[in-house]
GROMACS .gro file of C-alpha atoms in nm:
model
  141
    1UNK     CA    1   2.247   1.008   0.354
    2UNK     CA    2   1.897   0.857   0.489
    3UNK     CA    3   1.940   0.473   0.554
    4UNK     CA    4   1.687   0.251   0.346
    5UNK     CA    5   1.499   0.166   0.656
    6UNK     CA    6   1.455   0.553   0.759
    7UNK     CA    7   1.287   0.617   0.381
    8UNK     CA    8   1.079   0.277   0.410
    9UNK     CA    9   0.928   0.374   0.788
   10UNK     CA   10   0.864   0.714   0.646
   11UNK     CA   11   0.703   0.559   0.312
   12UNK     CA   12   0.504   0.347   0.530
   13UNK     CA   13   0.396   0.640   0.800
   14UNK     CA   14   0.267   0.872   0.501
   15UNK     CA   15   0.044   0.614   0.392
   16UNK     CA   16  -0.091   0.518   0.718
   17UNK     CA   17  -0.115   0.944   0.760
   18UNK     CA   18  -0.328   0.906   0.432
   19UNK     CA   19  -0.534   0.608   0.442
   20UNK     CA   20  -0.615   0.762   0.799
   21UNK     CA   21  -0.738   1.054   0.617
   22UNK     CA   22  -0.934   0.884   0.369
   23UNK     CA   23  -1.158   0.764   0.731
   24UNK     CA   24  -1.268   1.124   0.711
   25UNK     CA   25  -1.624   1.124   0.550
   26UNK     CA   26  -1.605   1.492   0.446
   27UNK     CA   27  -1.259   1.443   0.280
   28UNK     CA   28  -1.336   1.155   0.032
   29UNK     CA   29  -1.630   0.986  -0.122
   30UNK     CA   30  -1.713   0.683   0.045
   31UNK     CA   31  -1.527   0.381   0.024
   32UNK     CA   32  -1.569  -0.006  -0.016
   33UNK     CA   33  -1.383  -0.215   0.230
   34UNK     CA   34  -1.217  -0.032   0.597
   35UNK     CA   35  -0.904  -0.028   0.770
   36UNK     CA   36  -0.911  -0.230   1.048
   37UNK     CA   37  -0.703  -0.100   1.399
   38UNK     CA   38  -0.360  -0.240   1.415
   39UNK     CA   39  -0.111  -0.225   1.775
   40UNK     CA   40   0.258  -0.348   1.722
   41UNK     CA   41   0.494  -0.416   2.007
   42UNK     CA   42   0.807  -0.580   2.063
   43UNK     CA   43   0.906  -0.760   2.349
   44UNK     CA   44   1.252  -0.863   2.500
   45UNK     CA   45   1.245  -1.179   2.697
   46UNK     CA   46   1.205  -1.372   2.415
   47UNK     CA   47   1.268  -1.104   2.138
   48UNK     CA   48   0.978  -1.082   1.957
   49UNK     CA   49   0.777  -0.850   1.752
   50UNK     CA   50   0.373  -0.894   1.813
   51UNK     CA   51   0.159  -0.747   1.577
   52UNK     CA   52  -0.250  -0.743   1.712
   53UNK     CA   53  -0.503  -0.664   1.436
   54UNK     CA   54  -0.872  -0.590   1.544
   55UNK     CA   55  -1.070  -0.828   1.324
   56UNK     CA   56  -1.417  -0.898   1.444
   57UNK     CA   57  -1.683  -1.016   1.284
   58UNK     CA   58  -1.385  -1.222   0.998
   59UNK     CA   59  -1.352  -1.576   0.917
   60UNK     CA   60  -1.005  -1.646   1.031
   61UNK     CA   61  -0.986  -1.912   0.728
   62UNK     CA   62  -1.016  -1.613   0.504
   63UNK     CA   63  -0.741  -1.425   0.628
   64UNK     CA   64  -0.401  -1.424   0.471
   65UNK     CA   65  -0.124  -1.311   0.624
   66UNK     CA   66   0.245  -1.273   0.442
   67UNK     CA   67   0.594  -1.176   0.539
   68UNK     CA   68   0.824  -1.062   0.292
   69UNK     CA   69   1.077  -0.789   0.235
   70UNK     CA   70   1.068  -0.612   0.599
   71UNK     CA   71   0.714  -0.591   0.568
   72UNK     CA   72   0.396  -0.762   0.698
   73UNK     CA   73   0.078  -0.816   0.484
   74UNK     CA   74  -0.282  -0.832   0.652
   75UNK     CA   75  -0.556  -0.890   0.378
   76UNK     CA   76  -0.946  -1.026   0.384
   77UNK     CA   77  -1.267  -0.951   0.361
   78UNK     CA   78  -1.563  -0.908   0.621
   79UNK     CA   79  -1.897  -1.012   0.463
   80UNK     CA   80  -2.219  -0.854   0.503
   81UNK     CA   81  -2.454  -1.125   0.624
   82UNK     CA   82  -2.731  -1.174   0.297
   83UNK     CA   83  -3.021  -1.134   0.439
   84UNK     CA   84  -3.348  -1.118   0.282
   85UNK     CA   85  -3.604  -0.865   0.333
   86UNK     CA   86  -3.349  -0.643   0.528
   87UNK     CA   87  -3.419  -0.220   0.501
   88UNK     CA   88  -3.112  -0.073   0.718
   89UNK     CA   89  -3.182   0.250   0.916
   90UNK     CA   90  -2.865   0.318   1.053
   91UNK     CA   91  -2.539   0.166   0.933
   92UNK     CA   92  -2.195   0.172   1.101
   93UNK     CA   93  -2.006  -0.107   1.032
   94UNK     CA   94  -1.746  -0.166   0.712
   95UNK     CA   95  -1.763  -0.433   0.547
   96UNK     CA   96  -1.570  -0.523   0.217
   97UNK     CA   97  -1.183  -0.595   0.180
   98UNK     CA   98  -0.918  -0.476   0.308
   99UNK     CA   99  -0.539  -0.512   0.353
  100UNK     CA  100  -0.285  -0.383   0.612
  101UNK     CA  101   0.102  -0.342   0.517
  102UNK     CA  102   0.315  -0.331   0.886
  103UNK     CA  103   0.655  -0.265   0.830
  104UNK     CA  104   0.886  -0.438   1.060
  105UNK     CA  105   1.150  -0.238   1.207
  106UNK     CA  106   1.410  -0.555   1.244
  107UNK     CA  107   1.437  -0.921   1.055
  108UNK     CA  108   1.215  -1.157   1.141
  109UNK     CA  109   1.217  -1.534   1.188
  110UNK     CA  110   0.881  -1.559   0.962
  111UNK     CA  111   0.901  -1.955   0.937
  112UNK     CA  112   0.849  -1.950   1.302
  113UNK     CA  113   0.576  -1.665   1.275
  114UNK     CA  114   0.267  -1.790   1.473
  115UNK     CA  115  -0.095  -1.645   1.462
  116UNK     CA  116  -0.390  -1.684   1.654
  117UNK     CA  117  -0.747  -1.547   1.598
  118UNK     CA  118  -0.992  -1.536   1.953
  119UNK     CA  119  -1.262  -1.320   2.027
  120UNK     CA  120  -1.214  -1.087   1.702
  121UNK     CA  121  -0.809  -0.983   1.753
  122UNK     CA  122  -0.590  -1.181   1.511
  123UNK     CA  123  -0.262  -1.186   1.680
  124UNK     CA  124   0.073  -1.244   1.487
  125UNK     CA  125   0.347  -1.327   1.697
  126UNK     CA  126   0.710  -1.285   1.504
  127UNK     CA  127   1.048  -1.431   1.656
  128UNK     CA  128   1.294  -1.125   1.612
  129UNK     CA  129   1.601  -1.296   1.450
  130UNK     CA  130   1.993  -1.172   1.298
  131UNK     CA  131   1.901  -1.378   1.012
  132UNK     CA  132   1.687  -1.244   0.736
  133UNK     CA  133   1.447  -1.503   0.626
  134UNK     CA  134   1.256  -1.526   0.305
  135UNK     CA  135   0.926  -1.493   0.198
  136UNK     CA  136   0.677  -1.686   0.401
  137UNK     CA  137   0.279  -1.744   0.454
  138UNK     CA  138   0.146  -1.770   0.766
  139UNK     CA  139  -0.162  -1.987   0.883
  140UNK     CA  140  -0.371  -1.824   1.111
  141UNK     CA  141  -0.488  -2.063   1.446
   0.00000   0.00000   0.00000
C-alpha cells in the first residue's frame, strides 16, 4: 500500500507536469498571472531544506509565504508599471498573480523558517526538524 507521502509527491508532480503544460501557448488560451522558476535543495551540515524562487521585478512586502501541512505556499503578484501613453510592440514578461505549492519531503522547523529577497531570488531557508511543527507565516527579509 502507497505511503501518504508517495501519493502527496505524486499529487504535487502531476500538477507541476500540468501547470508546466499550461506554459505552452498552443495548448491553452492565454493566461493572467505566470509561474515563476522554483530550485529546492537540502543540505546536511546543518540539515536544512532551501527553497529559491525566481522573483524579479516583486515587492518583497507583497509576498506571502506559508508553511503548513508538509507543504510550502509561495503567493503574490508582479505589477505592470501604469504608465501613460504606453503602445507595447513586443511583450514578454508575466505579470499578474501567482502562487507556488512546494511540497516538503521531511518536517520542518517552520518557526525558525527564514527568508531573504536580493537581486530578484526570494530564498526560504527551512531547519529540517523530527518534530512536526504547526502552521506558520513567514516574513520575508
Amino acid at each position: 500500500m502507497a505511503r501518504r507521502e508517495d501519493i502527496d509527491r505524486l499529487r504535487s508532480e502531476m500538477e507541476e507536469l500540468f501547470a508546466d503544460l499550461c506554459q505552452v501557448p498552443r495548448l491553452v488560451a492565454p493566461r493572467r498571472g505566470f509561474r515563476p522558476r522554483v530550485d529546492v535543495y537540502r543540505s546536511d551540515e546543518p540539515p536544512a531544506i532551501t527553497i529559491v524562487v525566481e522573483l524579479a521585478g516583486i515587492d518583497p512586502g507583497e509576498v506571502e509565504l506559508a508553511v503548513a501541512d508538509g507543504m510550502l505556499v509561495v503567493r503574490g503578484k508582479r505589477r505592470r508599471d501604469a504608465g501613460q501613453g504606453r503602445t507595447y510592440q513586443h511583450m514578454e514578461i508575466d505579470y499578474g498573480p501567482f502562487e507556488r505549492r512546494i511540497a516538503l519531503d521531511e518536517p520542518v522547523d517552520s518557526e525558525a523558517a527564514h527568508a531573504v529577497y536580493e537581486q530578484g531570488l526570494l530564498t526560504i531557508r527551512l531547519p529540517v526538524t523530527k518534530r512536526v511543527s504547526g502552521p506558520v507565516r513567514v516574513t520575508v527579509s
